[in-house]
GROMACS .gro file of C-alpha atoms in nm:
model
  214
    1MET     CA    1   0.000   0.000   0.000
    2PRO     CA    2   0.127   0.348  -0.078
    3LEU     CA    3   0.158   0.598   0.204
    4SER     CA    4  -0.168   0.774   0.112
    5ARG     CA    5  -0.362   0.447   0.136
    6ARG     CA    6  -0.201   0.364   0.471
    7GLU     CA    7  -0.299   0.702   0.610
    8ALA     CA    8  -0.656   0.659   0.483
    9VAL     CA    9  -0.690   0.317   0.649
   10ILE     CA   10  -0.561   0.455   0.979
   11SER     CA   11  -0.801   0.749   0.959
   12VAL     CA   12  -1.105   0.520   0.916
   13CYS     CA   13  -0.992   0.289   1.195
   14LYS     CA   14  -0.938   0.581   1.433
   15GLN     CA   15  -1.282   0.715   1.348
   16HIS     CA   16  -1.447   0.384   1.442
   17ASN     CA   17  -1.203   0.294   1.721
   18VAL     CA   18  -1.080  -0.018   1.541
   19LEU     CA   19  -0.748  -0.175   1.636
   20ILE     CA   20  -0.527  -0.267   1.337
   21ALA     CA   21  -0.334  -0.595   1.320
   22GLU     CA   22  -0.051  -0.528   1.073
   23ASP     CA   23   0.080  -0.849   0.917
   24ASP     CA   24   0.419  -0.741   0.786
   25ILE     CA   25   0.572  -1.085   0.749
   26ASN     CA   26   0.752  -0.991   0.427
   27GLY     CA   27   0.826  -0.636   0.535
   28LEU     CA   28   1.203  -0.682   0.538
   29LEU     CA   29   1.222  -0.766   0.167
   30PRO     CA   30   1.180  -0.423   0.003
   31LEU     CA   31   1.497  -0.215   0.016
   32SER     CA   32   1.305   0.110   0.068
   33PRO     CA   33   0.958   0.018   0.199
   34PRO     CA   34   0.694   0.272   0.295
   35PRO     CA   35   0.665   0.327   0.671
   36PRO     CA   36   0.478   0.051   0.856
   37LEU     CA   37   0.139   0.144   0.994
   38ILE     CA   38   0.267   0.129   1.349
   39ASN     CA   39   0.510   0.412   1.276
   40LEU     CA   40   0.216   0.625   1.165
   41ALA     CA   41  -0.020   0.535   1.451
   42PRO     CA   42   0.161   0.349   1.732
   43GLU     CA   43  -0.144   0.368   1.960
   44GLN     CA   44  -0.370   0.208   1.697
   45VAL     CA   45  -0.162  -0.078   1.556
   46ILE     CA   46  -0.032  -0.421   1.658
   47HIS     CA   47   0.262  -0.490   1.427
   48ILE     CA   48   0.352  -0.853   1.354
   49GLY     CA   49   0.664  -0.968   1.172
   50GLY     CA   50   0.895  -1.265   1.145
   51LEU     CA   51   1.225  -1.397   1.016
   52SER     CA   52   1.136  -1.731   0.854
   53LYS     CA   53   0.967  -1.591   0.543
   54CYS     CA   54   1.228  -1.341   0.435
   55LEU     CA   55   1.557  -1.429   0.608
   56ALA     CA   56   1.583  -1.805   0.669
   57PRO     CA   57   1.307  -2.071   0.680
   58GLY     CA   58   1.470  -2.238   0.980
   59LEU     CA   59   1.446  -1.925   1.194
   60ARG     CA   60   1.093  -1.987   1.320
   61LEU     CA   61   1.080  -1.664   1.516
   62GLY     CA   62   0.832  -1.379   1.509
   63TYR     CA   63   0.808  -1.043   1.677
   64ILE     CA   64   0.526  -0.816   1.787
   65GLN     CA   65   0.516  -0.446   1.866
   66ALA     CA   66   0.194  -0.332   2.029
   67PRO     CA   67   0.044  -0.032   2.211
   68GLU     CA   68   0.149  -0.031   2.577
   69GLN     CA   69  -0.201  -0.105   2.711
   70TRP     CA   70  -0.216  -0.428   2.508
   71GLN     CA   71   0.128  -0.563   2.596
   72PRO     CA   72   0.029  -0.747   2.920
   73HIS     CA   73  -0.257  -0.924   2.740
   74LEU     CA   74  -0.033  -1.026   2.450
   75SER     CA   75   0.243  -1.145   2.681
   76SER     CA   76  -0.002  -1.362   2.873
   77ALA     CA   77  -0.157  -1.506   2.555
   78LEU     CA   78   0.182  -1.583   2.400
   79TYR     CA   79   0.305  -1.747   2.721
   80ASN     CA   80  -0.003  -1.970   2.738
   81HIS     CA   81   0.028  -2.055   2.369
   82SER     CA   82   0.395  -2.145   2.346
   83LEU     CA   83   0.540  -2.115   2.700
   84MET     CA   84   0.879  -2.015   2.558
   85ILE     CA   85   1.062  -1.979   2.231
   86SER     CA   86   1.374  -2.173   2.134
   87PRO     CA   87   1.677  -2.022   2.311
   88LEU     CA   88   1.905  -2.155   2.036
   89LEU     CA   89   1.704  -1.995   1.755
   90SER     CA   90   1.685  -1.672   1.954
   91ALA     CA   91   2.060  -1.668   2.002
   92ILE     CA   92   2.124  -1.737   1.633
   93ALA     CA   93   1.885  -1.460   1.530
   94CYS     CA   94   2.043  -1.211   1.770
   95GLU     CA   95   2.391  -1.300   1.644
   96LEU     CA   96   2.287  -1.262   1.280
   97ILE     CA   97   2.132  -0.922   1.349
   98THR     CA   98   2.397  -0.771   1.577
   99GLN     CA   99   2.691  -0.887   1.362
  100GLY     CA  100   2.534  -0.755   1.041
  101HIS     CA  101   2.503  -1.100   0.884
  102ALA     CA  102   2.125  -1.067   0.854
  103ASP     CA  103   2.161  -0.755   0.640
  104ARG     CA  104   2.409  -0.930   0.412
  105VAL     CA  105   2.179  -1.233   0.375
  106LEU     CA  106   1.888  -1.004   0.292
  107ASP     CA  107   2.098  -0.827   0.029
  108THR     CA  108   2.179  -1.164  -0.130
  109ILE     CA  109   1.812  -1.263  -0.127
  110ARG     CA  110   1.705  -0.930  -0.277
  111ASN     CA  111   1.962  -0.963  -0.554
  112GLU     CA  112   1.851  -1.319  -0.636
  113ILE     CA  113   1.483  -1.227  -0.639
  114GLU     CA  114   1.549  -0.923  -0.854
  115GLN     CA  115   1.722  -1.146  -1.110
  116ARG     CA  116   1.427  -1.386  -1.101
  117GLN     CA  117   1.182  -1.100  -1.144
  118ASN     CA  118   1.381  -0.995  -1.452
  119LEU     CA  119   1.343  -1.349  -1.588
  120VAL     CA  120   0.968  -1.327  -1.534
  121GLN     CA  121   0.959  -1.004  -1.734
  122ARG     CA  122   1.167  -1.164  -2.010
  123TYR     CA  123   0.948  -1.471  -2.052
  124LEU     CA  124   0.604  -1.347  -1.943
  125GLY     CA  125   0.629  -0.972  -1.997
  126GLU     CA  126   0.387  -0.983  -2.289
  127PHE     CA  127   0.112  -1.110  -2.061
  128ALA     CA  128  -0.082  -0.951  -1.774
  129ILE     CA  129   0.148  -0.991  -1.474
  130THR     CA  130   0.145  -0.799  -1.147
  131THR     CA  131   0.431  -0.804  -0.899
  132GLN     CA  132   0.682  -0.601  -0.700
  133LYS     CA  133   1.057  -0.577  -0.747
  134HIS     CA  134   1.152  -0.781  -0.440
  135SER     CA  135   0.842  -1.000  -0.416
  136PHE     CA  136   0.868  -1.378  -0.396
  137HIS     CA  137   0.546  -1.408  -0.599
  138VAL     CA  138   0.393  -1.298  -0.928
  139TRP     CA  139   0.026  -1.274  -1.021
  140LEU     CA  140  -0.056  -1.384  -1.373
  141LYS     CA  141  -0.398  -1.296  -1.517
  142LEU     CA  142  -0.507  -1.550  -1.776
  143PRO     CA  143  -0.620  -1.468  -2.130
  144ASP     CA  144  -0.994  -1.494  -2.191
  145TYR     CA  145  -0.961  -1.823  -2.380
  146TRP     CA  146  -0.819  -2.003  -2.076
  147ARG     CA  147  -1.042  -2.120  -1.793
  148LEU     CA  148  -0.870  -2.113  -1.458
  149THR     CA  149  -0.903  -2.485  -1.381
  150ASP     CA  150  -0.802  -2.584  -1.734
  151PHE     CA  151  -0.485  -2.377  -1.721
  152ILE     CA  152  -0.383  -2.513  -1.382
  153THR     CA  153  -0.438  -2.868  -1.505
  154ALA     CA  154  -0.244  -2.805  -1.826
  155ALA     CA  155   0.046  -2.660  -1.629
  156GLU     CA  156   0.048  -2.957  -1.391
  157GLN     CA  157   0.060  -3.194  -1.686
  158HIS     CA  158   0.388  -3.023  -1.778
  159ASN     CA  159   0.517  -3.053  -1.419
  160VAL     CA  160   0.464  -2.684  -1.342
  161ILE     CA  161   0.265  -2.609  -1.025
  162VAL     CA  162   0.077  -2.279  -0.997
  163LYS     CA  163  -0.172  -2.164  -0.733
  164SER     CA  164  -0.526  -2.068  -0.819
  165ALA     CA  165  -0.655  -1.725  -0.716
  166GLU     CA  166  -0.933  -1.919  -0.543
  167HIS     CA  167  -0.693  -1.999  -0.257
  168PHE     CA  168  -0.649  -1.627  -0.189
  169THR     CA  169  -1.012  -1.516  -0.226
  170PRO     CA  170  -1.231  -1.472   0.083
  171PRO     CA  171  -1.558  -1.670   0.101
  172GLY     CA  172  -1.822  -1.515  -0.121
  173GLY     CA  173  -1.567  -1.309  -0.311
  174THR     CA  174  -1.522  -1.302  -0.686
  175ILE     CA  175  -1.245  -1.536  -0.800
  176MET     CA  176  -1.018  -1.364  -1.047
  177PRO     CA  177  -0.902  -1.563  -1.354
  178ALA     CA  178  -0.543  -1.556  -1.228
  179VAL     CA  179  -0.273  -1.776  -1.081
  180ARG     CA  180   0.008  -1.703  -0.838
  181LEU     CA  181   0.362  -1.804  -0.930
  182ALA     CA  182   0.609  -1.866  -0.647
  183ILE     CA  183   0.932  -1.764  -0.820
  184SER     CA  184   1.138  -1.829  -0.506
  185SER     CA  185   1.044  -2.198  -0.498
  186PRO     CA  186   1.255  -2.333  -0.788
  187ALA     CA  187   1.597  -2.447  -0.667
  188SER     CA  188   1.778  -2.265  -0.947
  189GLN     CA  189   1.718  -1.996  -1.203
  190GLN     CA  190   1.746  -2.257  -1.478
  191THR     CA  191   1.458  -2.451  -1.325
  192LEU     CA  192   1.258  -2.128  -1.305
  193ILE     CA  193   1.329  -2.059  -1.674
  194PHE     CA  194   1.209  -2.409  -1.761
  195GLY     CA  195   0.876  -2.340  -1.591
  196LEU     CA  196   0.838  -1.990  -1.735
  197GLU     CA  197   0.895  -2.119  -2.089
  198ILE     CA  198   0.624  -2.380  -2.044
  199LEU     CA  199   0.378  -2.125  -1.907
  200ALA     CA  200   0.454  -1.885  -2.193
  201ASP     CA  201   0.391  -2.159  -2.450
  202LEU     CA  202   0.059  -2.247  -2.285
  203LEU     CA  203  -0.050  -1.883  -2.272
  204ARG     CA  204   0.020  -1.827  -2.642
  205GLN     CA  205  -0.219  -2.097  -2.755
  206PRO     CA  206  -0.583  -2.169  -2.672
  207PRO     CA  207  -0.647  -2.493  -2.485
  208MET     CA  208  -0.713  -2.808  -2.681
  209THR     CA  209  -1.087  -2.880  -2.674
  210SER     CA  210  -1.280  -3.186  -2.780
  211PRO     CA  211  -1.604  -3.149  -2.977
  212PHE     CA  212  -1.923  -3.233  -2.791
  213PRO     CA  213  -2.051  -3.581  -2.876
  214LEU     CA  214  -2.369  -3.585  -3.081
   0.00000   0.00000   0.00000
């Protein structure tokens, strides 16, 4: 969300006395992100982040910043939920952060993802794609001649797995004719290229259809 949208959301929530839960799990990925909501309204926002999504999958650690009046309730709930976090993981995370290793790892990840985003533009740029420079994912809107389920099935038949927009649509919402591509999942850029080439070939041609039996 751009800054103007963030300010508008905060304004509405303040007007109706609504507390905001800010899920910023990928917030460390952009090099120059807009300010988090909690920086704009610290009394109105519970900010939630983590390390496993954007730094290292094995660092199963999260962090919360909340208004002072909510901190005792959160501390009690977290204690009852998990009792304690892993001291070893906490020590590793602290060492990575204080020694500057976390920043260097993030720089490496950003560089790799930027290269993969460039590959997406090279192979799928002619189609309707939506993404961000340092995002792990790409949204691909399908041409009118492809039904969502047919495209997903055709991709799977070529050993390429994509996620239907249905998985990201709330109940009762309109399902967009789009799929999500996880460009961080392939083990190498060459594997990613293999999948992108297959998707591009599928998108350029209408699906094979059988005539209705008479």
